[in-house]
Coordinates of C-alpha atoms in Angstrom, one line a residue:
X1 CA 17.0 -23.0 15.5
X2 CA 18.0 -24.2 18.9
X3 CA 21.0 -26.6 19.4
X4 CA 19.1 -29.7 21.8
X5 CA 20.5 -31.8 24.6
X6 CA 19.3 -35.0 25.5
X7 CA 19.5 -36.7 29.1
X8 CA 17.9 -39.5 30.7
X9 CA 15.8 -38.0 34.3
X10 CA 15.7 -41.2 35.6
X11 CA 18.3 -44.3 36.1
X12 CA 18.9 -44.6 32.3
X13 CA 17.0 -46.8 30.3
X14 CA 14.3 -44.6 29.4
X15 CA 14.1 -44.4 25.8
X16 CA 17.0 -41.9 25.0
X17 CA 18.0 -43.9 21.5
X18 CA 14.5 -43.7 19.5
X19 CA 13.9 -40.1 21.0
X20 CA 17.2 -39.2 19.8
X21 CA 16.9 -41.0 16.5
X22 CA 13.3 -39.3 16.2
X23 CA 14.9 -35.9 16.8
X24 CA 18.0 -36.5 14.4
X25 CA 15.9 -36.0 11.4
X26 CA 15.9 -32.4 12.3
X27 CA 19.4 -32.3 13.7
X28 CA 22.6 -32.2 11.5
X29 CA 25.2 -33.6 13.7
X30 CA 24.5 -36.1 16.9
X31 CA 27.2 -36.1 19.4
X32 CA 27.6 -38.1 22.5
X33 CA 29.2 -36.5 25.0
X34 CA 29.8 -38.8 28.3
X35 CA 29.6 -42.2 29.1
X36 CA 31.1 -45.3 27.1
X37 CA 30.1 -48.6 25.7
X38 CA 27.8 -49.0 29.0
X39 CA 25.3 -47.1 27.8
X40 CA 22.5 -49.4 25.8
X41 CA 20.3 -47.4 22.9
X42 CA 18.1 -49.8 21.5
X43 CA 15.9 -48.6 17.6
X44 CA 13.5 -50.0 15.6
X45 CA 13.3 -48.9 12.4
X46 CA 11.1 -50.4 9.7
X47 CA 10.9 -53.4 11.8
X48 CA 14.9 -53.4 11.8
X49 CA 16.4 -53.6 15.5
X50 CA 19.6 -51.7 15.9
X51 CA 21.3 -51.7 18.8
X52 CA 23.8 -49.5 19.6
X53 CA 26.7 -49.0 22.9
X54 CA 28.8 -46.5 21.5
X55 CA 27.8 -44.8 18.7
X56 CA 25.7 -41.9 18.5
X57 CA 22.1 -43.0 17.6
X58 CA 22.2 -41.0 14.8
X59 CA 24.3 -43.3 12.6
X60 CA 21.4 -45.0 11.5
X61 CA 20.4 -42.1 9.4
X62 CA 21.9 -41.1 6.5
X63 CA 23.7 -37.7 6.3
X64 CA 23.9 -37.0 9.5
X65 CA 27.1 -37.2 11.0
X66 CA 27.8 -38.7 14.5
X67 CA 30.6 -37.4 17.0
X68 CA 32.1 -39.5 20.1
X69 CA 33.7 -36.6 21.9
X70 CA 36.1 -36.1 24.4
X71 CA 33.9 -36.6 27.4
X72 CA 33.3 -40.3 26.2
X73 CA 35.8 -43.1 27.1
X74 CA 36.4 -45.0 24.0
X75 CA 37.5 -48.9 24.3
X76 CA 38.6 -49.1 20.8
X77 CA 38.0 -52.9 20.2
X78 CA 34.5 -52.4 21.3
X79 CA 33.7 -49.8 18.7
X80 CA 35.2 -51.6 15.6
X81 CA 33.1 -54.7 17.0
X82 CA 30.3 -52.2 16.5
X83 CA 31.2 -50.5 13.7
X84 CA 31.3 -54.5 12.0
X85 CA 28.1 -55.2 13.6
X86 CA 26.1 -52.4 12.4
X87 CA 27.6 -52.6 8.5
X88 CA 26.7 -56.3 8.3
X89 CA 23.5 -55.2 8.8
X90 CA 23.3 -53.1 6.2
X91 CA 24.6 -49.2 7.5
X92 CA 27.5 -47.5 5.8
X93 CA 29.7 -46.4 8.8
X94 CA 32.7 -44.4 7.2
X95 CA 34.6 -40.8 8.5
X96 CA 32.0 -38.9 6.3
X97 CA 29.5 -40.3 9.4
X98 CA 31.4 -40.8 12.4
X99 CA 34.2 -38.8 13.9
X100 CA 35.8 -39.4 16.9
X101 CA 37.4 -36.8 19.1
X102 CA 41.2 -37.5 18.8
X103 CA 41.6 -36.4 23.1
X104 CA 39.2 -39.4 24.0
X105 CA 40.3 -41.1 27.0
X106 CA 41.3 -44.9 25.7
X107 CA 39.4 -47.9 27.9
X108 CA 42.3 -50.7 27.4
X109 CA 41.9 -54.2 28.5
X110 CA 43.8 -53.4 31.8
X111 CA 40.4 -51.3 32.7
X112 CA 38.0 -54.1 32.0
X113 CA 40.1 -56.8 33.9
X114 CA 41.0 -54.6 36.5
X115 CA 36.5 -53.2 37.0
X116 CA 36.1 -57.2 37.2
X117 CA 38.3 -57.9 39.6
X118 CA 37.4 -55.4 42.2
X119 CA 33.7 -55.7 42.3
X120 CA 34.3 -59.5 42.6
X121 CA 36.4 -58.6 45.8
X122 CA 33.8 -56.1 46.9
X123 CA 31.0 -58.8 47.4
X124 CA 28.1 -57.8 49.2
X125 CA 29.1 -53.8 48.7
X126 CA 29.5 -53.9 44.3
X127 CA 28.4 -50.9 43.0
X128 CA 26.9 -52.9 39.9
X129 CA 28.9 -51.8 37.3
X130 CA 29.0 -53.2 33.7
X131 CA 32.8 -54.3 34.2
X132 CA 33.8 -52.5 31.1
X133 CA 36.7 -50.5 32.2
X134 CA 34.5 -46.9 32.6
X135 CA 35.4 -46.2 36.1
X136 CA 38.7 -47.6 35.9
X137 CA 39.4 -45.5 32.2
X138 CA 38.2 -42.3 34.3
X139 CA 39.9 -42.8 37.0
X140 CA 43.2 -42.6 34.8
X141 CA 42.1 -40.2 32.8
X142 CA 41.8 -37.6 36.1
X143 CA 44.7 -39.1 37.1
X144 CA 46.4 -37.5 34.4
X145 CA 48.0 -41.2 33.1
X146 CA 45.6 -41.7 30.3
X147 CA 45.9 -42.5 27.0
X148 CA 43.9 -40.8 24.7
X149 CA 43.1 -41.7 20.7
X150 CA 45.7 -39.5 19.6
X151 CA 48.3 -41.5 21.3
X152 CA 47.9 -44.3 18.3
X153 CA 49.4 -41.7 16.2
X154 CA 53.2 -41.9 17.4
X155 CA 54.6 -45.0 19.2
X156 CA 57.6 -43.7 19.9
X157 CA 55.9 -41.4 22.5
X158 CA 53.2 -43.8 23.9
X159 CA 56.0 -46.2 25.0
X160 CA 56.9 -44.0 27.9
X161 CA 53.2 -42.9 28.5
X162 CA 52.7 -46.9 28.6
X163 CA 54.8 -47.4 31.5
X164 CA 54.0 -44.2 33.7
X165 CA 50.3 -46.3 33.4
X166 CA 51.4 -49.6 34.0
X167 CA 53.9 -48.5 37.1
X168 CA 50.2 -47.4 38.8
X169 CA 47.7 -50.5 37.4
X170 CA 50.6 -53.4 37.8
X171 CA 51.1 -51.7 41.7
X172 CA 47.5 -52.2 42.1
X173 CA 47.4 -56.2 40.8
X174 CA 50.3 -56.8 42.9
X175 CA 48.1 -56.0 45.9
X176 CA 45.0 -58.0 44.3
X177 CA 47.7 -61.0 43.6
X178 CA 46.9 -61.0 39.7
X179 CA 49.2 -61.2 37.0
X180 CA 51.2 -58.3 35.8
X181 CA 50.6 -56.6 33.0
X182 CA 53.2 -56.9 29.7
X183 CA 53.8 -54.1 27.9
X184 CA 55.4 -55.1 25.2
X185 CA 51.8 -57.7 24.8
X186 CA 50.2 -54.5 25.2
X187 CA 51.6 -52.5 23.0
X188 CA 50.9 -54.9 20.4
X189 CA 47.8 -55.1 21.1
X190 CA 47.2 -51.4 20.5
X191 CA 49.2 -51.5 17.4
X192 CA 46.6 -53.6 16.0
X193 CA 43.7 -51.9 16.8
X194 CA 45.5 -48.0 16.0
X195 CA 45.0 -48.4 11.8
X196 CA 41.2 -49.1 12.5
X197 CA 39.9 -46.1 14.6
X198 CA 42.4 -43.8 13.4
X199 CA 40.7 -42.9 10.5
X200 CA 37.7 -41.3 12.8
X201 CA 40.0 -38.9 14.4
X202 CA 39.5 -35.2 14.8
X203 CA 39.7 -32.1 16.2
X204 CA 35.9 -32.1 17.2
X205 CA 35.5 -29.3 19.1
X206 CA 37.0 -27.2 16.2
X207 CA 34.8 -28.8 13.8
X208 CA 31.7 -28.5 16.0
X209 CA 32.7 -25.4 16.1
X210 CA 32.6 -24.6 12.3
X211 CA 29.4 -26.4 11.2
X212 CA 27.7 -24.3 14.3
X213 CA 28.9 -21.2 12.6
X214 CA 27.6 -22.3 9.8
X215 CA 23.9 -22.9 11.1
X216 CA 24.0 -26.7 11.2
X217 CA 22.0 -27.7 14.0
X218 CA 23.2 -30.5 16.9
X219 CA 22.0 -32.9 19.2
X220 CA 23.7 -33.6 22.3
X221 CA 23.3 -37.8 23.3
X222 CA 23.5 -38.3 27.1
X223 CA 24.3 -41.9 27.9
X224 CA 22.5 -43.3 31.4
X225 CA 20.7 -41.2 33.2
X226 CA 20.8 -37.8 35.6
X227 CA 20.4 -40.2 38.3
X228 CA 23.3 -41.7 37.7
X229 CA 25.4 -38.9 37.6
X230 CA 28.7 -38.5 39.7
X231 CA 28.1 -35.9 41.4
X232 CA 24.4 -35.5 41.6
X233 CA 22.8 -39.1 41.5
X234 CA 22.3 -41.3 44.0
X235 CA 25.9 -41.8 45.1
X236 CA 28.1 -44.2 45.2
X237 CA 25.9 -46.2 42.9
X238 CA 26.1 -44.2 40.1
X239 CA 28.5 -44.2 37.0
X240 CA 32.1 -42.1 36.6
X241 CA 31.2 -39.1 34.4
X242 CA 28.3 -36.2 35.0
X243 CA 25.4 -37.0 33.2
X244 CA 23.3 -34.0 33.6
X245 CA 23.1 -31.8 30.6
X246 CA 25.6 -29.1 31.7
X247 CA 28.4 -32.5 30.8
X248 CA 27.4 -31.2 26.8
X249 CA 29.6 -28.4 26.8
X250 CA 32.5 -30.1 28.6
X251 CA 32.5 -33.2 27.1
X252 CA 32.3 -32.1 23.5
X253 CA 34.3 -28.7 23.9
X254 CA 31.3 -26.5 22.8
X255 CA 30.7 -23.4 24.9
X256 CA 27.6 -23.6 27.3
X257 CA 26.0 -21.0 25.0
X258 CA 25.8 -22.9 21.9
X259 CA 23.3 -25.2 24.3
X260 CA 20.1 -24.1 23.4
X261 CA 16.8 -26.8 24.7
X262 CA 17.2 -29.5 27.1
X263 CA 15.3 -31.8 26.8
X264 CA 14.6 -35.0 29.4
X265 CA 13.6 -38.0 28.9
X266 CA 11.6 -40.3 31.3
X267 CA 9.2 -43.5 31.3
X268 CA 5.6 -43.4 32.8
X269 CA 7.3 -45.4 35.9
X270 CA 10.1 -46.2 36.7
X271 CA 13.0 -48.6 36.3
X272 CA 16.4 -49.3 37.7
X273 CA 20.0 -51.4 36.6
X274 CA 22.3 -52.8 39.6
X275 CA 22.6 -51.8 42.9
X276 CA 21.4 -48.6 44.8
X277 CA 18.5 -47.2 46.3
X278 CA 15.2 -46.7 44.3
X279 CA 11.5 -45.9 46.8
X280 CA 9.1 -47.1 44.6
X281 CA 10.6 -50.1 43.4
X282 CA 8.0 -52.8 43.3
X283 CA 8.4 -56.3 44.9
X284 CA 5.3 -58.4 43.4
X285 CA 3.4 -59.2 40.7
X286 CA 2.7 -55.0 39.5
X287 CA 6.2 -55.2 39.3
X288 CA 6.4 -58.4 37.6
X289 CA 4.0 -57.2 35.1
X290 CA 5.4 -54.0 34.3
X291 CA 9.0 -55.6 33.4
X292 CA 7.2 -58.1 31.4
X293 CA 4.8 -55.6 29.6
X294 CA 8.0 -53.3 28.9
X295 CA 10.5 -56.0 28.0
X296 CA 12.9 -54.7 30.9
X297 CA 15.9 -56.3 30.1
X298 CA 19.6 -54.2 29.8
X299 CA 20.3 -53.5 26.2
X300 CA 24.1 -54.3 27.1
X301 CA 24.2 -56.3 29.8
X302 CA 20.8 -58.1 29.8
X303 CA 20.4 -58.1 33.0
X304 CA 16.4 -57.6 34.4
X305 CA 15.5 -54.2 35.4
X306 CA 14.5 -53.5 38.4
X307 CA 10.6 -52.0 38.0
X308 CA 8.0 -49.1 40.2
X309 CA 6.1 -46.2 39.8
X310 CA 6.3 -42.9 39.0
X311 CA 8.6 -40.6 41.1
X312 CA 7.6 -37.3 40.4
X313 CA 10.2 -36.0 43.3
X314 CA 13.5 -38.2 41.7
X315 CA 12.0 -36.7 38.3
X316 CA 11.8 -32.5 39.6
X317 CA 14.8 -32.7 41.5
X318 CA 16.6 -33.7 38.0
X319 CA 14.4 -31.4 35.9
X320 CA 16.1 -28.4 38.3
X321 CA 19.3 -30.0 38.4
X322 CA 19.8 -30.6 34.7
X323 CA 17.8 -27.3 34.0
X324 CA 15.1 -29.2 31.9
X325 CA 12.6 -27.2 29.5
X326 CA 10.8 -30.3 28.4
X327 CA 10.0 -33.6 29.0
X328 CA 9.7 -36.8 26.5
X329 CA 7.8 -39.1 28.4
X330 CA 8.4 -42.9 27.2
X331 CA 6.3 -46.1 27.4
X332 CA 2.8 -44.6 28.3
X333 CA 1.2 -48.1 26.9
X334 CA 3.5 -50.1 29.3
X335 CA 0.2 -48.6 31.9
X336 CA -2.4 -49.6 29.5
X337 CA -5.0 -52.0 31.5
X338 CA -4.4 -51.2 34.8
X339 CA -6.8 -50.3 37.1
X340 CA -4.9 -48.1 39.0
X341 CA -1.4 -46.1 39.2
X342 CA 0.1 -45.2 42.0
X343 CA 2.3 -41.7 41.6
X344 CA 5.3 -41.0 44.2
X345 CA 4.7 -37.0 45.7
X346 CA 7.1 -37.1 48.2
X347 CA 8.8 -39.3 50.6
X348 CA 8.5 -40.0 54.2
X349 CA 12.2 -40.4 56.5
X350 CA 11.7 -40.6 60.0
X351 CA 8.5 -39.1 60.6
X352 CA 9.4 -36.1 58.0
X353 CA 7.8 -35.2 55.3
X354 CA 10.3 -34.7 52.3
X355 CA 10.2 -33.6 49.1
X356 CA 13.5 -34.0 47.7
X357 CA 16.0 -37.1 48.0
X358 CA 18.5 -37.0 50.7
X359 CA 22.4 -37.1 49.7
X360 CA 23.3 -39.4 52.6
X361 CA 23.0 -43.0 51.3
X362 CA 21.3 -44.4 54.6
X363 CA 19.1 -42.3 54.1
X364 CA 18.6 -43.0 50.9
X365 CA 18.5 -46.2 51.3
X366 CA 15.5 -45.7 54.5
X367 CA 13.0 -43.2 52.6
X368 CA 9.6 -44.2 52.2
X369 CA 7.7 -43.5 49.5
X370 CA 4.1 -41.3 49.6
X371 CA 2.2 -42.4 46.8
X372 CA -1.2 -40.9 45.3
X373 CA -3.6 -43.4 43.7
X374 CA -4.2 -42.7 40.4
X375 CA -7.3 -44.6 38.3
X376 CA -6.2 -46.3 35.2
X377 CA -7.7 -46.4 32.2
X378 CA -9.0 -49.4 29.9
X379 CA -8.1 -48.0 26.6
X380 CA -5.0 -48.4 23.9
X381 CA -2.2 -45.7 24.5
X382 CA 0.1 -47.9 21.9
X383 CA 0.7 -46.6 18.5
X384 CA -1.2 -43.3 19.3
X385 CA 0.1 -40.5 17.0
X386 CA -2.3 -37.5 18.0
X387 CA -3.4 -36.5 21.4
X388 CA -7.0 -36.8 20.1
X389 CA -6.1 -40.7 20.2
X390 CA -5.2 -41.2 23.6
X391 CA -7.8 -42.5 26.2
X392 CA -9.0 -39.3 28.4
X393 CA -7.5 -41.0 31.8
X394 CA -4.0 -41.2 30.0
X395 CA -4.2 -37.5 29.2
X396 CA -4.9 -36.9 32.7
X397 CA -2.2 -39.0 34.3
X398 CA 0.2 -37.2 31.6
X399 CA -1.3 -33.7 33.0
X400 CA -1.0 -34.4 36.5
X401 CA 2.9 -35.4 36.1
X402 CA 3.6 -32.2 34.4
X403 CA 1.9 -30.6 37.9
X404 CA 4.1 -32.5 39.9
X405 CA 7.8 -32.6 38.3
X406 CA 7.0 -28.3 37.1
X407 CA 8.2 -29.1 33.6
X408 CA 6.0 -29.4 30.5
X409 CA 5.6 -33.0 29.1
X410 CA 6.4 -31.7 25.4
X411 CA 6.9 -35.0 23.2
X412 CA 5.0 -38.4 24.5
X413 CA 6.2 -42.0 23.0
X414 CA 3.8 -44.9 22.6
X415 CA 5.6 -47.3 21.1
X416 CA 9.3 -48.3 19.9
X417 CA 8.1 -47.9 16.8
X418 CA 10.2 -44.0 15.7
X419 CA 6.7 -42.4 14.8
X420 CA 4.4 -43.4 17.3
X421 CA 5.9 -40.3 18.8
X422 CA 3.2 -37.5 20.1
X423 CA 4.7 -33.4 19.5
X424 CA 3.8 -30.5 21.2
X425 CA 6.6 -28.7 20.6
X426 CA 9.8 -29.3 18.7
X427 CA 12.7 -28.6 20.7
X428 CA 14.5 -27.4 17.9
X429 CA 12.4 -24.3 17.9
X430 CA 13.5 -21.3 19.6

């Protein structure tokens, strides 16, 4: 059996948490292995809404156990709020199902104030982050002034790491004219917090290490989206880690062999968070209607998402990048009723013809989109649980975006619902 990777090939949003939780039932351990508590999964399950920032979407099952690895940066209020959250509503949350890995970077509150402050100064050129510390948290983390989970362990020792932060973050709010930061305040702070996440700590990569050995099989959480990665999304409005599936290995310390099946995820159109370019974005009512018919609101930050077609070229370029085998296409009913469906095959910049996105943000920002009308169909694509159910158009539209992006569409979900989920091929299989 094949080890599996997860990523979004969009923007994020696209239905990563019930695909993941669908898989998990044929998965051991579920780790995440990038990202923080930006990332939004929402699942229902048995008419139970769980949603989730942090923790690895397979938490809500029981015996599987979820890993935050090193890749991720942790703020270690936020996951004890979630931890709380998700017990008071019923789930059992102990070290037997969660593990964290004990060299996860720390988000402090110093990285929260410090993401609000600057894209309040940036005005008109925010990036449209979350302002949860991420950027800030990996920025000190390459800067090699982190500090990571097992610094909570020894105090005597995270005094001096304390102030080697704090001589770089209270130089920067002297030059944004905002209070300096206490360490003593601070180091209370973390004292407080260590005896709660402490008992999640753990060499994961040795572990994952062991239970791979020992045939378990694992499935690798992306947070956001292959869009949004550093280096390969549509920079600078992206987020601060590399979200494209080759991140798995790094970020939870598992050799790149031990990845087996990637597999993406993507909507029947498309949607966007924030700032940043994005060609087929829709400014009327289709657009209107698809964010109403698809509830497209930010699981964490609630803000409205930002709503267009298809973009088979955004969706290849990621399927190379991220060497995806298969795609789970998401929220096929959100089409149901229309008339017709526009599909982006290329893009037009200057009087080119392109068929990849530029790196250069103006031109990124300047790229027109060439769409191919696609009829609609009339029927119900909600619920479906067989091809055989599925109105003949929506098994054409499916069909043509495997032509265009050159990957297989190889699990289709019609609903949030966990098993109105369409297989054609496991991707646990070898």
């Amino acid at each position: 059996m094949a080890n599996v990777v997860v990523v979004g090939a969009q923007w994020g949003d696209e239905g990563k948490g019930k695909i993941v939780d669908w898989l998990s039932e044929r998965a051991d351990i579920v780790v995440r292995f990038q990202g923080g508590h930006n990332a939004g999964h929402t699942l229902v399950i048995n008419g139970v809404t769980y949603k989730l920032s942090l923790m690895p979407s397979g938490v809500v099952r029981p015996g599987k156990l979820g890993i935050i690895g090193n890749g991720v940066v942790v703020d270690p209020w936020a996951l004890v709020a979630e931890i709380e959250r998700l017990v008071a509503q019923g789930l059992t949350i102990n070290r037997d199902n969660l593990r964290v890995a004990e060299n996860a970077t720390l988000i402090l509150p110093l990285h929260r104030e410090l993401d609000q402050i600057r894209e309040e100064a940036a005005g008109a050129g925010k990036i449209g982050t979350t302002g949860r510390g991420i950027g800030p948290a990996y920025e000190d983390k390459v800067g090699r002034r982190a500090i990571r989970l097992q610094d909570l362990t020894n105090f005597e020792t995270l005094g001096p790491k304390l102030e080697r932060l704090l001589v770089h973050h209270n130089a920067l709010r002297r030059g944004l004219d905002k209070p300096l930061i206490d360490k003593a305040a601070l180091m209370a702070e973390l004292a407080a917090i260590a005896p709660k996440v402490l008992p999640y700590k753990d060499a994961t990569w040795d572990l994952l290490d062991r239970e791979r050995k020992a045939g378990k099989r694992i499935l690798f959480e992306g947070a956001q989206g292959a869009l949004l990665d550093i280096d390969h999304g549509t920079y600078p409005f992206v987020t601060s880690s590399n979200t494209i599936a080759a991140q798995a290995a790094t970020g939870s310390g598992i050799g790149p062999r031990a990845i087996g099946n990637v597999l993406g995820i993507a909507k029947a159109y498309t949607t966007r968070v924030g700032s940043g370019p994005f060609p087929t974005e829709l400014l009327d009512e289709t657009g209107e209607l698809i964010g109403q018919k698809g509830h497209e609101f930010g699981t964490v930050t609630g803000r409205k998402r930002r709503c267009g077609w298809f973009d088979a070229v955004l969706v290849r370029q990621m399927v190379k990048v991220s060497g995806i085998d298969g795609i789970a296409l998401t929220k096929l009913d959100v089409l149901d009723g229309f008339k017709e469906i526009k599909l982006c095959v290329g893009y037009e910049l200057d009087g080119e013809r392109l068929t990849r996105l530029p790196a250069g943000q103006n031109s990124q920002a300047r790229v027109k989109p060439i769409y191919e009308t696609f009829e609609g169909w009339s029927g119900s694509t909600r619920g479906a649980r067989k091809y055989a159910d599925l109105p003949a158009q929506a098994v054409k539209y499916v069909r043509h975006i495997e032509e265009l992006i050159e990957c297989p569409v190889t699990l289709l979900s019609t609903s949030p619902e966990r098993d109105d989920t369409i297989l054609m091929r496991d991707p646990f299989a070898d």
